[in-house]
Amino acid sequence: GIQVEQSPPDLILQEGANSTLRCNFSDSVNNLQWFHQNPWGQLINLFYIPSGTKQNGRLSATTVATERYSLLYISSSQTTDSGVYFCAPGGGSNYQLIWGAGTKLIIKP
Amino acid sequence: EAGVTQSPTHLIKTRGQQATLRCSPISGHTSVYWYQQALGLGLQFLLWYDEGEERNRGNFPPRFSGRQFPNYSSELNVNALELEDSALYLCASSQLAGAGEQYFGPGTRLTVT
């Protein structure tokens, strides 16, 4: 099955800083989502991005499917960006998303 | 448009008991997925239902089961609860059968004592 590796595992930044989170996956995918999990456990959809580039405000994401990686960019970080960011690709006949271990982001005021 | 809803929010059970968790998908979504997230860990896929049928299950014992009703809502049953079943159980739905973007509910936090 698909293996997913996210880096870095932990990231501590000052408010206003920019960051890049990386997701490597081991096989071809037909689905890839980025999520933000808040301290209460709610998973918030950030991007559905099996390929290409998308932007939403201060966040953007790029997936290069042929090279099997995806990047999430966060610019001008705010304390509310703190939480765990998950990359979840999916592919094959099983369809279910395969989850990375996440990147824990802490934004200090 | 209402999102995915789950009930109850919290559930406390004793080892050996049974737990029932419920999920209502977004209107128009036919696929429902269940995931388990143990404390501090990533999500593990449990079950996928579409059009009332179980389509796929993850690497969990048979005491984890569920069903999907004609209105596409779903319930997850966990029999013979064990301490290690304590976790956040998340339900997601998608409009396309097994594909497309998945949207998550707020979860049910199950504690087994």
mmCIF file with all atom_site columns, C-alpha atoms in Angstrom:
data_model
loop_
_atom_site.group_PDB
_atom_site.id
_atom_site.type_symbol
_atom_site.label_atom_id
_atom_site.label_alt_id
_atom_site.label_comp_id
_atom_site.label_asym_id
_atom_site.label_entity_id
_atom_site.label_seq_id
_atom_site.pdbx_PDB_ins_code
_atom_site.Cartn_x
_atom_site.Cartn_y
_atom_site.Cartn_z
_atom_site.occupancy
_atom_site.B_iso_or_equiv
_atom_site.pdbx_formal_charge
_atom_site.auth_seq_id
_atom_site.auth_comp_id
_atom_site.auth_asym_id
_atom_site.auth_atom_id
_atom_site.pdbx_PDB_model_num
ATOM 1   C CA . GLY A 1 1   ? 0.000   0.000  0.000   1.00 0.00 ? 1   GLY A CA 1
ATOM 2   C CA . ILE A 1 2   ? 0.870   3.661  -0.154  1.00 0.00 ? 2   ILE A CA 1
ATOM 3   C CA . GLN A 1 3   ? 3.384   4.901  2.418   1.00 0.00 ? 3   GLN A CA 1
ATOM 4   C CA . VAL A 1 4   ? 3.231   8.540  3.524   1.00 0.00 ? 4   VAL A CA 1
ATOM 5   C CA . GLU A 1 5   ? 5.995   10.568 5.130   1.00 0.00 ? 5   GLU A CA 1
ATOM 6   C CA . GLN A 1 6   ? 5.498   14.099 6.415   1.00 0.00 ? 6   GLN A CA 1
ATOM 7   C CA . SER A 1 7   ? 8.218   16.531 7.395   1.00 0.00 ? 7   SER A CA 1
ATOM 8   C CA . PRO A 1 8   ? 9.136   18.160 9.615   1.00 0.00 ? 8   PRO A CA 1
ATOM 9   C CA . PRO A 1 9   ? 7.373   16.331 12.474  1.00 0.00 ? 9   PRO A CA 1
ATOM 10  C CA . ASP A 1 10  ? 7.407   19.462 14.624  1.00 0.00 ? 10  ASP A CA 1
ATOM 11  C CA . LEU A 1 11  ? 7.746   23.131 13.767  1.00 0.00 ? 11  LEU A CA 1
ATOM 12  C CA . ILE A 1 12  ? 7.831   26.121 16.116  1.00 0.00 ? 12  ILE A CA 1
ATOM 13  C CA . LEU A 1 13  ? 7.648   29.591 14.570  1.00 0.00 ? 13  LEU A CA 1
ATOM 14  C CA . GLN A 1 14  ? 7.053   33.175 15.554  1.00 0.00 ? 14  GLN A CA 1
ATOM 15  C CA . GLU A 1 15  ? 3.868   34.891 14.409  1.00 0.00 ? 15  GLU A CA 1
ATOM 16  C CA . GLY A 1 16  ? 4.362   36.366 10.950  1.00 0.00 ? 16  GLY A CA 1
ATOM 17  C CA . ALA A 1 17  ? 6.828   33.735 9.738   1.00 0.00 ? 17  ALA A CA 1
ATOM 18  C CA . ASN A 1 18  ? 6.384   31.609 6.624   1.00 0.00 ? 18  ASN A CA 1
ATOM 19  C CA . SER A 1 19  ? 6.598   27.824 6.524   1.00 0.00 ? 19  SER A CA 1
ATOM 20  C CA . THR A 1 20  ? 6.675   24.904 4.105   1.00 0.00 ? 20  THR A CA 1
ATOM 21  C CA . LEU A 1 21  ? 5.358   21.471 5.044   1.00 0.00 ? 21  LEU A CA 1
ATOM 22  C CA . ARG A 1 22  ? 6.253   18.491 2.896   1.00 0.00 ? 22  ARG A CA 1
ATOM 23  C CA . CYS A 1 23  ? 4.471   15.214 2.155   1.00 0.00 ? 23  CYS A CA 1
ATOM 24  C CA . ASN A 1 24  ? 6.164   12.352 0.288   1.00 0.00 ? 24  ASN A CA 1
ATOM 25  C CA . PHE A 1 25  ? 4.183   9.338  -0.878  1.00 0.00 ? 25  PHE A CA 1
ATOM 26  C CA . SER A 1 26  ? 5.360   6.041  -2.271  1.00 0.00 ? 26  SER A CA 1
ATOM 27  C CA . ASP A 1 27  ? 2.943   5.301  -5.123  1.00 0.00 ? 27  ASP A CA 1
ATOM 28  C CA . SER A 1 28  ? 0.716   6.965  -7.674  1.00 0.00 ? 28  SER A CA 1
ATOM 29  C CA . VAL A 1 29  ? -2.386  8.596  -6.238  1.00 0.00 ? 29  VAL A CA 1
ATOM 30  C CA . ASN A 1 30  ? -5.720  9.800  -7.556  1.00 0.00 ? 30  ASN A CA 1
ATOM 31  C CA . ASN A 1 31  ? -6.605  11.770 -4.460  1.00 0.00 ? 31  ASN A CA 1
ATOM 32  C CA . LEU A 1 32  ? -4.681  13.929 -1.999  1.00 0.00 ? 32  LEU A CA 1
ATOM 33  C CA . GLN A 1 33  ? -6.020  16.137 0.736   1.00 0.00 ? 33  GLN A CA 1
ATOM 34  C CA . TRP A 1 34  ? -4.434  18.470 3.276   1.00 0.00 ? 34  TRP A CA 1
ATOM 35  C CA . PHE A 1 35  ? -6.152  18.932 6.618   1.00 0.00 ? 35  PHE A CA 1
ATOM 36  C CA . HIS A 1 36  ? -5.645  21.073 9.709   1.00 0.00 ? 36  HIS A CA 1
ATOM 37  C CA . GLN A 1 37  ? -6.629  19.410 12.972  1.00 0.00 ? 37  GLN A CA 1
ATOM 38  C CA . ASN A 1 38  ? -7.425  21.932 15.675  1.00 0.00 ? 38  ASN A CA 1
ATOM 39  C CA . PRO A 1 39  ? -6.840  21.334 19.397  1.00 0.00 ? 39  PRO A CA 1
ATOM 40  C CA . TRP A 1 40  ? -10.394 20.000 19.752  1.00 0.00 ? 40  TRP A CA 1
ATOM 41  C CA . GLY A 1 41  ? -9.807  17.287 17.169  1.00 0.00 ? 41  GLY A CA 1
ATOM 42  C CA . GLN A 1 42  ? -11.839 18.756 14.334  1.00 0.00 ? 42  GLN A CA 1
ATOM 43  C CA . LEU A 1 43  ? -10.336 18.093 10.911  1.00 0.00 ? 43  LEU A CA 1
ATOM 44  C CA . ILE A 1 44  ? -10.652 21.116 8.645   1.00 0.00 ? 44  ILE A CA 1
ATOM 45  C CA . ASN A 1 45  ? -10.322 20.644 4.894   1.00 0.00 ? 45  ASN A CA 1
ATOM 46  C CA . LEU A 1 46  ? -7.587  22.824 3.472   1.00 0.00 ? 46  LEU A CA 1
ATOM 47  C CA . PHE A 1 47  ? -7.034  21.511 -0.043  1.00 0.00 ? 47  PHE A CA 1
ATOM 48  C CA . TYR A 1 48  ? -8.140  18.705 -2.330  1.00 0.00 ? 48  TYR A CA 1
ATOM 49  C CA . ILE A 1 49  ? -5.121  18.579 -4.617  1.00 0.00 ? 49  ILE A CA 1
ATOM 50  C CA . PRO A 1 50  ? -4.205  15.329 -6.414  1.00 0.00 ? 50  PRO A CA 1
ATOM 51  C CA . SER A 1 51  ? -2.091  17.450 -8.777  1.00 0.00 ? 51  SER A CA 1
ATOM 52  C CA . GLY A 1 52  ? -1.279  21.057 -9.566  1.00 0.00 ? 52  GLY A CA 1
ATOM 53  C CA . THR A 1 53  ? -1.300  24.180 -7.437  1.00 0.00 ? 53  THR A CA 1
ATOM 54  C CA . LYS A 1 54  ? -4.061  25.864 -5.451  1.00 0.00 ? 54  LYS A CA 1
ATOM 55  C CA . GLN A 1 55  ? -4.197  28.928 -3.243  1.00 0.00 ? 55  GLN A CA 1
ATOM 56  C CA . ASN A 1 56  ? -6.599  30.006 -0.541  1.00 0.00 ? 56  ASN A CA 1
ATOM 57  C CA . GLY A 1 57  ? -5.679  33.215 1.205   1.00 0.00 ? 57  GLY A CA 1
ATOM 58  C CA . ARG A 1 58  ? -2.423  32.792 3.111   1.00 0.00 ? 58  ARG A CA 1
ATOM 59  C CA . LEU A 1 59  ? -2.277  29.083 2.296   1.00 0.00 ? 59  LEU A CA 1
ATOM 60  C CA . SER A 1 60  ? -1.249  27.414 -0.906  1.00 0.00 ? 60  SER A CA 1
ATOM 61  C CA . ALA A 1 61  ? -0.437  23.866 -1.927  1.00 0.00 ? 61  ALA A CA 1
ATOM 62  C CA . THR A 1 62  ? 1.374   22.158 -4.762  1.00 0.00 ? 62  THR A CA 1
ATOM 63  C CA . THR A 1 63  ? 1.317   18.468 -5.676  1.00 0.00 ? 63  THR A CA 1
ATOM 64  C CA . VAL A 1 64  ? 3.794   17.036 -8.172  1.00 0.00 ? 64  VAL A CA 1
ATOM 65  C CA . ALA A 1 65  ? 2.233   13.634 -8.713  1.00 0.00 ? 65  ALA A CA 1
ATOM 66  C CA . THR A 1 66  ? 4.969   12.394 -11.070 1.00 0.00 ? 66  THR A CA 1
ATOM 67  C CA . GLU A 1 67  ? 7.580   13.000 -8.360  1.00 0.00 ? 67  GLU A CA 1
ATOM 68  C CA . ARG A 1 68  ? 5.279   11.836 -5.557  1.00 0.00 ? 68  ARG A CA 1
ATOM 69  C CA . TYR A 1 69  ? 5.282   14.792 -3.240  1.00 0.00 ? 69  TYR A CA 1
ATOM 70  C CA . SER A 1 70  ? 3.066   17.620 -2.091  1.00 0.00 ? 70  SER A CA 1
ATOM 71  C CA . LEU A 1 71  ? 3.913   20.883 -0.350  1.00 0.00 ? 71  LEU A CA 1
ATOM 72  C CA . LEU A 1 72  ? 1.778   23.112 1.869   1.00 0.00 ? 72  LEU A CA 1
ATOM 73  C CA . TYR A 1 73  ? 2.850   26.730 2.220   1.00 0.00 ? 73  TYR A CA 1
ATOM 74  C CA . ILE A 1 74  ? 1.685   28.935 5.069   1.00 0.00 ? 74  ILE A CA 1
ATOM 75  C CA . SER A 1 75  ? 2.560   32.603 4.845   1.00 0.00 ? 75  SER A CA 1
ATOM 76  C CA . SER A 1 76  ? 2.373   35.294 7.547   1.00 0.00 ? 76  SER A CA 1
ATOM 77  C CA . SER A 1 77  ? 1.555   32.716 10.229  1.00 0.00 ? 77  SER A CA 1
ATOM 78  C CA . GLN A 1 78  ? -1.001  33.506 12.909  1.00 0.00 ? 78  GLN A CA 1
ATOM 79  C CA . THR A 1 79  ? -1.452  31.852 16.308  1.00 0.00 ? 79  THR A CA 1
ATOM 80  C CA . THR A 1 80  ? -4.697  30.309 15.040  1.00 0.00 ? 80  THR A CA 1
ATOM 81  C CA . ASP A 1 81  ? -2.635  28.333 12.510  1.00 0.00 ? 81  ASP A CA 1
ATOM 82  C CA . SER A 1 82  ? -1.319  26.199 15.371  1.00 0.00 ? 82  SER A CA 1
ATOM 83  C CA . GLY A 1 83  ? -2.319  22.554 15.307  1.00 0.00 ? 83  GLY A CA 1
ATOM 84  C CA . VAL A 1 84  ? -1.470  19.414 13.409  1.00 0.00 ? 84  VAL A CA 1
ATOM 85  C CA . TYR A 1 85  ? -1.372  19.378 9.620   1.00 0.00 ? 85  TYR A CA 1
ATOM 86  C CA . PHE A 1 86  ? -2.098  16.081 7.892   1.00 0.00 ? 86  PHE A CA 1
ATOM 87  C CA . CYS A 1 87  ? -1.456  15.011 4.339   1.00 0.00 ? 87  CYS A CA 1
ATOM 88  C CA . ALA A 1 88  ? -3.685  12.159 3.149   1.00 0.00 ? 88  ALA A CA 1
ATOM 89  C CA . PRO A 1 89  ? -3.203  10.691 -0.303  1.00 0.00 ? 89  PRO A CA 1
ATOM 90  C CA . GLY A 1 90  ? -5.388  7.942  -1.707  1.00 0.00 ? 90  GLY A CA 1
ATOM 91  C CA . GLY A 1 91  ? -5.256  5.678  -4.705  1.00 0.00 ? 91  GLY A CA 1
ATOM 92  C CA . GLY A 1 92  ? -5.969  2.275  -6.162  1.00 0.00 ? 92  GLY A CA 1
ATOM 93  C CA . SER A 1 93  ? -9.174  0.301  -5.824  1.00 0.00 ? 93  SER A CA 1
ATOM 94  C CA . ASN A 1 94  ? -9.393  0.695  -2.050  1.00 0.00 ? 94  ASN A CA 1
ATOM 95  C CA . TYR A 1 95  ? -9.979  4.446  -2.280  1.00 0.00 ? 95  TYR A CA 1
ATOM 96  C CA . GLN A 1 96  ? -9.441  5.114  1.413   1.00 0.00 ? 96  GLN A CA 1
ATOM 97  C CA . LEU A 1 97  ? -7.110  7.924  2.381   1.00 0.00 ? 97  LEU A CA 1
ATOM 98  C CA . ILE A 1 98  ? -3.732  6.929  3.795   1.00 0.00 ? 98  ILE A CA 1
ATOM 99  C CA . TRP A 1 99  ? -2.616  9.241  6.570   1.00 0.00 ? 99  TRP A CA 1
ATOM 100 C CA . GLY A 1 100 ? 0.785   10.604 7.398   1.00 0.00 ? 100 GLY A CA 1
ATOM 101 C CA . ALA A 1 101 ? 1.870   11.143 11.013  1.00 0.00 ? 101 ALA A CA 1
ATOM 102 C CA . GLY A 1 102 ? 1.303   14.870 10.654  1.00 0.00 ? 102 GLY A CA 1
ATOM 103 C CA . THR A 1 103 ? 3.325   18.010 11.266  1.00 0.00 ? 103 THR A CA 1
ATOM 104 C CA . LYS A 1 104 ? 2.688   19.671 14.615  1.00 0.00 ? 104 LYS A CA 1
ATOM 105 C CA . LEU A 1 105 ? 2.883   23.431 14.131  1.00 0.00 ? 105 LEU A CA 1
ATOM 106 C CA . ILE A 1 106 ? 3.139   25.861 17.025  1.00 0.00 ? 106 ILE A CA 1
ATOM 107 C CA . ILE A 1 107 ? 2.936   29.587 16.292  1.00 0.00 ? 107 ILE A CA 1
ATOM 108 C CA . LYS A 1 108 ? 4.169   31.776 19.130  1.00 0.00 ? 108 LYS A CA 1
ATOM 109 C CA . PRO A 1 109 ? 2.811   35.324 19.554  1.00 0.00 ? 109 PRO A CA 1
ATOM 110 C CA . GLU B 2 1   ? -25.599 23.321 4.157   1.00 0.00 ? 1   GLU B CA 1
ATOM 111 C CA . ALA B 2 2   ? -25.115 21.220 7.261   1.00 0.00 ? 2   ALA B CA 1
ATOM 112 C CA . GLY B 2 3   ? -21.812 19.411 7.626   1.00 0.00 ? 3   GLY B CA 1
ATOM 113 C CA . VAL B 2 4   ? -21.151 15.902 8.825   1.00 0.00 ? 4   VAL B CA 1
ATOM 114 C CA . THR B 2 5   ? -22.605 15.340 12.281  1.00 0.00 ? 5   THR B CA 1
ATOM 115 C CA . GLN B 2 6   ? -21.639 12.728 14.858  1.00 0.00 ? 6   GLN B CA 1
ATOM 116 C CA . SER B 2 7   ? -23.137 11.622 18.161  1.00 0.00 ? 7   SER B CA 1
ATOM 117 C CA . PRO B 2 8   ? -22.467 11.374 20.972  1.00 0.00 ? 8   PRO B CA 1
ATOM 118 C CA . THR B 2 9   ? -19.610 13.830 21.475  1.00 0.00 ? 9   THR B CA 1
ATOM 119 C CA . HIS B 2 10  ? -18.195 11.811 24.336  1.00 0.00 ? 10  HIS B CA 1
ATOM 120 C CA . LEU B 2 11  ? -18.820 8.237  25.391  1.00 0.00 ? 11  LEU B CA 1
ATOM 121 C CA . ILE B 2 12  ? -17.504 6.469  28.475  1.00 0.00 ? 12  ILE B CA 1
ATOM 122 C CA . LYS B 2 13  ? -17.768 2.699  28.641  1.00 0.00 ? 13  LYS B CA 1
ATOM 123 C CA . THR B 2 14  ? -16.412 -0.132 30.733  1.00 0.00 ? 14  THR B CA 1
ATOM 124 C CA . ARG B 2 15  ? -14.175 -2.859 29.332  1.00 0.00 ? 15  ARG B CA 1
ATOM 125 C CA . GLY B 2 16  ? -16.286 -5.639 27.832  1.00 0.00 ? 16  GLY B CA 1
ATOM 126 C CA . GLN B 2 17  ? -19.284 -3.430 27.034  1.00 0.00 ? 17  GLN B CA 1
ATOM 127 C CA . GLN B 2 18  ? -20.518 -2.417 23.590  1.00 0.00 ? 18  GLN B CA 1
ATOM 128 C CA . ALA B 2 19  ? -20.379 1.082  22.109  1.00 0.00 ? 19  ALA B CA 1
ATOM 129 C CA . THR B 2 20  ? -22.516 2.522  19.304  1.00 0.00 ? 20  THR B CA 1
ATOM 130 C CA . LEU B 2 21  ? -21.429 5.662  17.472  1.00 0.00 ? 21  LEU B CA 1
ATOM 131 C CA . ARG B 2 22  ? -23.552 7.494  14.911  1.00 0.00 ? 22  ARG B CA 1
ATOM 132 C CA . CYS B 2 23  ? -22.810 9.615  11.859  1.00 0.00 ? 23  CYS B CA 1
ATOM 133 C CA . SER B 2 24  ? -24.946 11.645 9.456   1.00 0.00 ? 24  SER B CA 1
ATOM 134 C CA . PRO B 2 25  ? -23.275 12.587 6.159   1.00 0.00 ? 25  PRO B CA 1
ATOM 135 C CA . ILE B 2 26  ? -23.601 15.800 4.220   1.00 0.00 ? 26  ILE B CA 1
ATOM 136 C CA . SER B 2 27  ? -26.844 15.853 2.241   1.00 0.00 ? 27  SER B CA 1
ATOM 137 C CA . GLY B 2 28  ? -26.260 14.258 -1.164  1.00 0.00 ? 28  GLY B CA 1
ATOM 138 C CA . HIS B 2 29  ? -23.221 12.268 -0.048  1.00 0.00 ? 29  HIS B CA 1
ATOM 139 C CA . THR B 2 30  ? -23.586 8.507  -0.331  1.00 0.00 ? 30  THR B CA 1
ATOM 140 C CA . SER B 2 31  ? -20.201 7.322  0.943   1.00 0.00 ? 31  SER B CA 1
ATOM 141 C CA . VAL B 2 32  ? -19.374 7.232  4.662   1.00 0.00 ? 32  VAL B CA 1
ATOM 142 C CA . TYR B 2 33  ? -15.948 6.429  6.108   1.00 0.00 ? 33  TYR B CA 1
ATOM 143 C CA . TRP B 2 34  ? -14.946 5.676  9.682   1.00 0.00 ? 34  TRP B CA 1
ATOM 144 C CA . TYR B 2 35  ? -11.477 6.343  11.111  1.00 0.00 ? 35  TYR B CA 1
ATOM 145 C CA . GLN B 2 36  ? -9.869  5.776  14.494  1.00 0.00 ? 36  GLN B CA 1
ATOM 146 C CA . GLN B 2 37  ? -7.355  8.229  15.928  1.00 0.00 ? 37  GLN B CA 1
ATOM 147 C CA . ALA B 2 38  ? -5.572  7.112  19.075  1.00 0.00 ? 38  ALA B CA 1
ATOM 148 C CA . LEU B 2 39  ? -4.203  9.895  21.279  1.00 0.00 ? 39  LEU B CA 1
ATOM 149 C CA . GLY B 2 40  ? -1.321  11.725 19.624  1.00 0.00 ? 40  GLY B CA 1
ATOM 150 C CA . LEU B 2 41  ? -1.329  9.532  16.525  1.00 0.00 ? 41  LEU B CA 1
ATOM 151 C CA . GLY B 2 42  ? -2.522  9.727  12.932  1.00 0.00 ? 42  GLY B CA 1
ATOM 152 C CA . LEU B 2 43  ? -5.761  8.333  11.606  1.00 0.00 ? 43  LEU B CA 1
ATOM 153 C CA . GLN B 2 44  ? -6.334  4.670  10.853  1.00 0.00 ? 44  GLN B CA 1
ATOM 154 C CA . PHE B 2 45  ? -8.979  3.670  8.304   1.00 0.00 ? 45  PHE B CA 1
ATOM 155 C CA . LEU B 2 46  ? -11.736 1.492  9.775   1.00 0.00 ? 46  LEU B CA 1
ATOM 156 C CA . LEU B 2 47  ? -14.655 1.079  7.372   1.00 0.00 ? 47  LEU B CA 1
ATOM 157 C CA . TRP B 2 48  ? -16.148 2.446  4.162   1.00 0.00 ? 48  TRP B CA 1
ATOM 158 C CA . TYR B 2 49  ? -19.872 2.241  3.336   1.00 0.00 ? 49  TYR B CA 1
ATOM 159 C CA . ASP B 2 50  ? -21.591 3.234  0.133   1.00 0.00 ? 50  ASP B CA 1
ATOM 160 C CA . GLU B 2 51  ? -25.226 2.754  -0.901  1.00 0.00 ? 51  GLU B CA 1
ATOM 161 C CA . GLY B 2 52  ? -25.855 0.629  2.179   1.00 0.00 ? 52  GLY B CA 1
ATOM 162 C CA . GLU B 2 53  ? -23.032 -1.814 1.543   1.00 0.00 ? 53  GLU B CA 1
ATOM 163 C CA . GLU B 2 54  ? -19.679 -2.287 3.253   1.00 0.00 ? 54  GLU B CA 1
ATOM 164 C CA . ARG B 2 55  ? -17.125 -1.636 0.502   1.00 0.00 ? 55  ARG B CA 1
ATOM 165 C CA . ASN B 2 56  ? -13.849 -1.952 2.381   1.00 0.00 ? 56  ASN B CA 1
ATOM 166 C CA . ARG B 2 57  ? -12.484 -2.353 5.873   1.00 0.00 ? 57  ARG B CA 1
ATOM 167 C CA . GLY B 2 58  ? -9.138  -1.627 7.440   1.00 0.00 ? 58  GLY B CA 1
ATOM 168 C CA . ASN B 2 59  ? -6.967  -3.890 9.566   1.00 0.00 ? 59  ASN B CA 1
ATOM 169 C CA . PHE B 2 60  ? -9.278  -4.086 12.587  1.00 0.00 ? 60  PHE B CA 1
ATOM 170 C CA . PRO B 2 61  ? -10.794 -7.134 14.325  1.00 0.00 ? 61  PRO B CA 1
ATOM 171 C CA . PRO B 2 62  ? -14.372 -8.231 13.537  1.00 0.00 ? 62  PRO B CA 1
ATOM 172 C CA . ARG B 2 63  ? -15.670 -6.751 16.791  1.00 0.00 ? 63  ARG B CA 1
ATOM 173 C CA . PHE B 2 64  ? -15.548 -3.436 14.917  1.00 0.00 ? 64  PHE B CA 1
ATOM 174 C CA . SER B 2 65  ? -18.605 -3.421 12.675  1.00 0.00 ? 65  SER B CA 1
ATOM 175 C CA . GLY B 2 66  ? -21.201 -1.066 11.362  1.00 0.00 ? 66  GLY B CA 1
ATOM 176 C CA . ARG B 2 67  ? -23.928 -0.420 8.900   1.00 0.00 ? 67  ARG B CA 1
ATOM 177 C CA . GLN B 2 68  ? -25.339 2.252  6.634   1.00 0.00 ? 68  GLN B CA 1
ATOM 178 C CA . PHE B 2 69  ? -29.029 3.057  6.616   1.00 0.00 ? 69  PHE B CA 1
ATOM 179 C CA . PRO B 2 70  ? -31.246 3.925  3.595   1.00 0.00 ? 70  PRO B CA 1
ATOM 180 C CA . ASN B 2 71  ? -30.863 7.645  4.413   1.00 0.00 ? 71  ASN B CA 1
ATOM 181 C CA . TYR B 2 72  ? -27.048 7.133  4.189   1.00 0.00 ? 72  TYR B CA 1
ATOM 182 C CA . SER B 2 73  ? -26.459 7.729  7.887   1.00 0.00 ? 73  SER B CA 1
ATOM 183 C CA . SER B 2 74  ? -24.209 5.181  9.518   1.00 0.00 ? 74  SER B CA 1
ATOM 184 C CA . GLU B 2 75  ? -23.407 3.656  12.851  1.00 0.00 ? 75  GLU B CA 1
ATOM 185 C CA . LEU B 2 76  ? -20.223 2.071  14.122  1.00 0.00 ? 76  LEU B CA 1
ATOM 186 C CA . ASN B 2 77  ? -20.466 -0.686 16.712  1.00 0.00 ? 77  ASN B CA 1
ATOM 187 C CA . VAL B 2 78  ? -17.569 -1.805 18.837  1.00 0.00 ? 78  VAL B CA 1
ATOM 188 C CA . ASN B 2 79  ? -18.198 -4.996 20.797  1.00 0.00 ? 79  ASN B CA 1
ATOM 189 C CA . ALA B 2 80  ? -16.261 -6.402 23.761  1.00 0.00 ? 80  ALA B CA 1
ATOM 190 C CA . LEU B 2 81  ? -14.529 -3.075 24.385  1.00 0.00 ? 81  LEU B CA 1
ATOM 191 C CA . GLU B 2 82  ? -10.866 -3.114 25.292  1.00 0.00 ? 82  GLU B CA 1
ATOM 192 C CA . LEU B 2 83  ? -8.836  -0.372 26.954  1.00 0.00 ? 83  LEU B CA 1
ATOM 193 C CA . GLU B 2 84  ? -6.911  0.256  23.724  1.00 0.00 ? 84  GLU B CA 1
ATOM 194 C CA . ASP B 2 85  ? -10.165 1.111  21.929  1.00 0.00 ? 85  ASP B CA 1
ATOM 195 C CA . SER B 2 86  ? -10.064 4.469  23.709  1.00 0.00 ? 86  SER B CA 1
ATOM 196 C CA . ALA B 2 87  ? -9.675  6.969  20.874  1.00 0.00 ? 87  ALA B CA 1
ATOM 197 C CA . LEU B 2 88  ? -11.289 9.684  18.801  1.00 0.00 ? 88  LEU B CA 1
ATOM 198 C CA . TYR B 2 89  ? -13.559 8.141  16.176  1.00 0.00 ? 89  TYR B CA 1
ATOM 199 C CA . LEU B 2 90  ? -14.020 10.291 13.108  1.00 0.00 ? 90  LEU B CA 1
ATOM 200 C CA . CYS B 2 91  ? -16.611 9.922  10.410  1.00 0.00 ? 91  CYS B CA 1
ATOM 201 C CA . ALA B 2 92  ? -16.266 11.404 6.925   1.00 0.00 ? 92  ALA B CA 1
ATOM 202 C CA . SER B 2 93  ? -18.483 11.540 3.863   1.00 0.00 ? 93  SER B CA 1
ATOM 203 C CA . SER B 2 94  ? -17.905 12.073 0.163   1.00 0.00 ? 94  SER B CA 1
ATOM 204 C CA . GLN B 2 95  ? -20.192 12.709 -2.770  1.00 0.00 ? 95  GLN B CA 1
ATOM 205 C CA . LEU B 2 96  ? -18.470 10.225 -5.056  1.00 0.00 ? 96  LEU B CA 1
ATOM 206 C CA . ALA B 2 97  ? -18.325 6.553  -4.169  1.00 0.00 ? 97  ALA B CA 1
ATOM 207 C CA . GLY B 2 98  ? -14.906 6.081  -2.650  1.00 0.00 ? 98  GLY B CA 1
ATOM 208 C CA . ALA B 2 99  ? -13.410 9.058  -4.450  1.00 0.00 ? 99  ALA B CA 1
ATOM 209 C CA . GLY B 2 100 ? -13.369 12.807 -4.297  1.00 0.00 ? 100 GLY B CA 1
ATOM 210 C CA . GLU B 2 101 ? -12.997 15.078 -1.321  1.00 0.00 ? 101 GLU B CA 1
ATOM 211 C CA . GLN B 2 102 ? -13.827 13.707 2.106   1.00 0.00 ? 102 GLN B CA 1
ATOM 212 C CA . TYR B 2 103 ? -15.408 15.955 4.737   1.00 0.00 ? 103 TYR B CA 1
ATOM 213 C CA . PHE B 2 104 ? -15.130 15.138 8.421   1.00 0.00 ? 104 PHE B CA 1
ATOM 214 C CA . GLY B 2 105 ? -17.417 15.374 11.402  1.00 0.00 ? 105 GLY B CA 1
ATOM 215 C CA . PRO B 2 106 ? -16.304 16.593 14.836  1.00 0.00 ? 106 PRO B CA 1
ATOM 216 C CA . GLY B 2 107 ? -15.723 13.071 16.132  1.00 0.00 ? 107 GLY B CA 1
ATOM 217 C CA . THR B 2 108 ? -16.776 10.950 19.095  1.00 0.00 ? 108 THR B CA 1
ATOM 218 C CA . ARG B 2 109 ? -14.261 10.571 21.883  1.00 0.00 ? 109 ARG B CA 1
ATOM 219 C CA . LEU B 2 110 ? -14.602 7.063  23.329  1.00 0.00 ? 110 LEU B CA 1
ATOM 220 C CA . THR B 2 111 ? -13.060 6.311  26.689  1.00 0.00 ? 111 THR B CA 1
ATOM 221 C CA . VAL B 2 112 ? -12.914 2.727  27.923  1.00 0.00 ? 112 VAL B CA 1
ATOM 222 C CA . THR B 2 113 ? -12.232 2.240  31.635  1.00 0.00 ? 113 THR B CA 1
#
